[in-house]
């Protein structure tokens, strides 16, 4: 359900073996060749030694494994850096345990696990929200996991809730019916993506006789046929302590916590049947690792591709861009070739210097190439996905791809490439395991996938031993033309039709429940006993410095992990885009790393990759955000590169033209996504022409941008006096302050910084509905809203509390409880007060089946009307405040979120003590203030409603 929806670029959301690597793959550079020689072998050796020295303490040194008498495996790890704790329950069941006809049943059950239990017949999302838990779940191939991170005094409460739904979950016809609609809506969202549809076809060909060839979330045809008895049997067979792993990481005492676990979970029985190992009655497969696969597995080390597909699978469907997907079968996670395969992947596709990037993207054949090694319990695969450049032939791209791989197999790779890939891969593991939720994820993943929570340590030891000959060996062994399965996505011509400016005049006859579906007083009685008083957070504040040129710096030492997180802001956002050159601000930010006066693009990429460090620039409306991560010893490198590119970037013409072609391709793809189309039309329907928020890039505006425009924009808007840097991590204050002064002190400033005056925008006089039709899509996306408040509005904190009640959580809010949970109309529905420096927007976002869009919109407006007229209850206010405060405290335990909080407080001109007084301000919000905000800020009859999706919508009036 929830995890599955977050990221579906590849065939599953959380790549099982490489869970911690996926996000880093998409953010960092890993080049293979460069002329840069400034980094000495001595320095690289020191970096490798640093990684070796820190790995044991950051992985499993403090982990304890306990197995209860009923078979429950418990993994605990004490981390006392913040008063928070994460509780995760991993079940050893996923789509691997399915077969055609019941595909998606594990995912369907995961949804139903939030519906309540015999003891607590209430949506569990509401209980988690009341506890202030950052909770969610996901289904994958080999496991289903439920996780929540809370303040430490809520630990037992989470344990009680997880134990309750492990044994007592209610699976009733009415609940299944509504949640099937939600799952189908979710699946339709995936079907909107050509990448998903292509991947589904290719994976079915790669694994014709194994459940890995089935989509994790299931298919609409199978979901529609699920019966209550089927799901109940699945629950009884797989949800029991002897098929689960409980992982707890955070601020607790192991001995006391284990006693609590035994008290809460120890009384739960094992599964019934022979050894408790079979899905069918009395069935026992005798597999010590709980192998429940329904399909026969080929008698080989890994599955043999289906010989019926010797030529590419071709999908000709509505879409915007050509795609090439190549999948090679690989061995399971325990096989010794996996580390060399991962090193191979880094060499092939990570960064500007990587082999396939050079062959496909630098040549202009493709706009993007990504890849991933997936290593699972019973098999694996290597997947390469190429987004073709405009009007480029897929057969040509496939030929170049094959030749590039064959060339590496024949000529080999260099020691430098291998060592760089190994260093970056190891650093990625460290950098992505700094928060307790990620650390627990890794432990749970390792224990359920390969049966050993220490797997990552063994894996990294093996990575460090990989040699160039090992990389060539796995290429020759697995990446053969005979083994691969190829898929082409060839888009057919699409037309976008719009229906707009329709005043609302009708109401549905839906049986809309008056008031809140479950009264807050009812919800409170189902909460486990807990001390709702929050723990005091250490009042550590960042040190603030300002250089003579106006650059502001905020530094907060944190020696809990040997890493550093950098966040930055430059007042050079898209609000400054000229109307005829929309996209200019992004052009500048995206090309900063493409060369300076002293380093070319490949040199910059190589310097960062040799340390496993990342540095990225992302443009937003009101500014450019800088994100950087590195091991502590490599902070000087990050600062040196950052200073060089903001002061000395040269914007080579060749790189600008390559970026233009990539951006044009990306634009085509974005305009084929209902969410992006709805968002654009929504914003432009609220903010009129000439308003800084109205402008979006178009093909025409992108073609107008010249190199001189880029240089001039950068010179005008990239200034030290509009720049803020925030750093959190393992460093010495004086040394870092000196480093920053040395690197940025000579950044010159001239004249006054450019400013903008946002014109006032009036509310719509009536309900305005716009319906945009995108052929070939399965799910509709709707945005509803109007202008909102700025960050400085005195009602800001009351608005946050109001929003939490209205739509701050898709399971516990008024909107979520009614539209999603009771009626089953939407997979996800949220509301936001996006409060910026210069403008604010109130919006509601939802995804629905096309036939449910009209009803969901009507129900949403009724809830807005209800809260606007009748207000909310005192108990709702208190619950929302507790949730927001707890979520905020939990967020401060994540170094990336903490750094961003520090940064944005400074950007908004707030006092640095806001870091800790924010919760006090929330606590002081009164019931009367929230209801006043509801009267003043909710306008159900003056609202813009934009829906983008399938053509069936054109036949309905979107209200």
XYZ file of N, CA, C and O in Angstrom, residues 56-65 74-86 152 155 247-258 261 433-436 439-440 442-443 453 560-561:
196
model
N 31.771 -1.031 11.547
C 31.179 -1.895 12.575
C 30.254 -1.158 13.538
O 29.171 -1.632 13.850
N 30.646 0.019 13.986
C 29.851 0.736 14.978
C 28.565 1.290 14.392
O 27.607 1.527 15.120
N 28.529 1.518 13.095
C 27.331 2.101 12.502
C 26.376 1.046 11.973
O 25.296 1.374 11.536
N 26.771 -0.224 12.013
C 25.893 -1.246 11.467
C 25.328 -2.169 12.550
O 24.215 -1.978 13.013
N 26.062 -3.147 12.987
C 25.459 -4.160 13.860
C 26.214 -4.380 15.164
O 25.940 -5.347 15.881
N 27.136 -3.508 15.499
C 27.933 -3.709 16.707
C 27.049 -3.791 17.958
O 27.314 -4.563 18.870
N 25.980 -3.015 17.998
C 25.143 -2.919 19.194
C 23.807 -3.636 19.031
O 22.861 -3.363 19.751
N 23.722 -4.547 18.052
C 22.455 -5.237 17.784
C 22.385 -6.533 18.582
O 23.359 -7.281 18.660
N 21.221 -6.766 19.179
C 20.982 -8.002 19.917
C 19.817 -8.750 19.273
O 18.793 -8.160 18.961
N 20.007 -10.057 19.086
C 18.958 -10.898 18.506
C 18.419 -11.839 19.564
O 19.170 -12.525 20.250
N 13.409 -11.115 17.439
C 13.469 -9.724 17.909
C 14.887 -9.199 17.707
O 15.852 -9.801 18.173
N 15.013 -8.089 17.020
C 16.292 -7.409 16.837
C 16.207 -6.051 17.520
O 15.297 -5.266 17.230
N 17.129 -5.769 18.428
C 17.137 -4.485 19.136
C 18.481 -3.812 18.970
O 19.520 -4.468 18.946
N 18.451 -2.499 18.862
C 19.675 -1.711 18.747
C 19.469 -0.392 19.475
O 18.614 0.408 19.090
N 20.251 -0.161 20.505
C 20.146 1.085 21.258
C 20.908 2.201 20.536
O 22.071 2.038 20.176
N 20.225 3.316 20.326
C 20.824 4.524 19.758
C 20.308 5.693 20.589
O 19.129 6.045 20.505
N 21.181 6.293 21.371
C 20.734 7.278 22.364
C 21.021 8.723 21.947
O 21.248 9.586 22.790
N 20.976 9.003 20.652
C 21.257 10.359 20.184
C 20.058 11.293 20.295
O 20.210 12.504 20.271
N 18.851 10.729 20.391
C 17.631 11.539 20.524
C 16.574 10.684 21.206
O 16.586 9.453 21.080
N 15.632 11.294 21.935
C 14.620 10.527 22.669
C 13.506 9.992 21.773
O 12.316 10.254 21.987
N 13.870 9.245 20.745
C 12.897 8.670 19.826
C 13.242 7.201 19.603
O 14.371 6.760 19.840
N 12.263 6.454 19.095
C 12.443 5.028 18.860
C 11.589 4.621 17.663
O 10.528 5.203 17.426
N 12.077 3.652 16.890
C 11.287 3.119 15.778
C 10.949 1.669 16.064
O 11.774 0.905 16.576
N 10.151 8.228 22.649
C 10.455 6.975 23.341
C 9.386 6.548 24.343
O 9.226 5.357 24.614
N 6.814 3.839 23.125
C 7.313 2.552 22.635
C 6.338 1.422 22.943
O 5.952 0.647 22.053
N 11.715 -5.392 14.913
C 12.942 -4.608 14.967
C 12.677 -3.328 15.749
O 11.708 -2.610 15.462
N 13.527 -3.055 16.740
C 13.408 -1.823 17.536
C 14.767 -1.158 17.576
O 15.765 -1.770 17.969
N 14.813 0.093 17.151
C 16.053 0.874 17.165
C 15.747 2.230 17.779
O 14.732 2.857 17.438
N 16.605 2.674 18.702
C 16.412 4.007 19.262
C 16.800 4.101 20.719
O 17.625 3.333 21.227
N 16.155 5.030 21.406
C 16.523 5.393 22.777
C 15.705 4.572 23.776
O 14.623 4.983 24.213
N 16.211 3.396 24.130
C 15.538 2.520 25.087
C 16.598 1.663 25.774
O 17.759 1.631 25.366
N 16.187 0.955 26.819
C 17.060 0.018 27.505
C 16.672 -1.399 27.087
O 15.526 -1.811 27.229
N 17.655 -2.142 26.590
C 17.369 -3.447 25.991
C 16.697 -4.406 26.959
O 15.678 -5.027 26.627
N 17.250 -4.553 28.156
C 16.715 -5.542 29.100
C 15.251 -5.266 29.431
O 14.407 -6.175 29.387
N 14.937 -4.025 29.751
C 13.555 -3.670 30.092
C 12.622 -3.855 28.899
O 11.490 -4.336 29.047
N 13.113 -3.465 27.732
C 12.279 -3.562 26.532
C 11.996 -5.017 26.173
O 10.888 -5.356 25.746
N 12.981 -5.892 26.328
C 12.753 -7.310 26.040
C 11.693 -7.891 26.973
O 10.882 -8.733 26.559
N 8.443 -6.801 25.563
C 8.129 -7.557 24.349
C 7.584 -8.936 24.701
O 6.600 -9.408 24.109
N 22.211 5.497 6.418
C 21.827 4.818 7.656
C 22.050 5.700 8.872
O 22.392 5.213 9.947
N 21.833 7.001 8.731
C 22.075 7.915 9.836
C 20.884 8.056 10.765
O 21.049 8.357 11.936
N 19.670 7.845 10.267
C 18.502 7.960 11.135
C 18.050 6.576 11.563
O 18.331 5.568 10.903
N 17.345 6.501 12.677
C 17.025 5.210 13.266
C 16.041 4.409 12.415
O 16.096 3.172 12.392
N 18.091 2.637 9.814
C 18.882 1.569 10.414
C 18.018 0.336 10.684
O 18.446 -0.799 10.435
N 16.813 0.559 11.179
C 15.912 -0.569 11.431
C 15.472 -1.220 10.126
O 15.335 -2.453 10.046
N 17.177 -1.523 7.426
C 18.264 -2.371 6.934
C 18.303 -3.686 7.701
O 18.456 -4.767 7.121
N 18.154 -3.626 9.024
C 18.171 -4.849 9.823
C 17.007 -5.768 9.452
O 17.180 -6.983 9.279
N 20.777 -10.710 9.991
C 20.817 -9.255 10.114
C 22.218 -8.696 9.915
O 22.401 -7.499 9.702
N 27.341 11.983 16.497
C 26.740 10.649 16.620
C 27.098 9.733 15.465
O 27.164 8.518 15.618
N 27.316 10.304 14.280
C 27.776 9.517 13.137
C 28.874 10.295 12.428
O 28.870 11.540 12.435
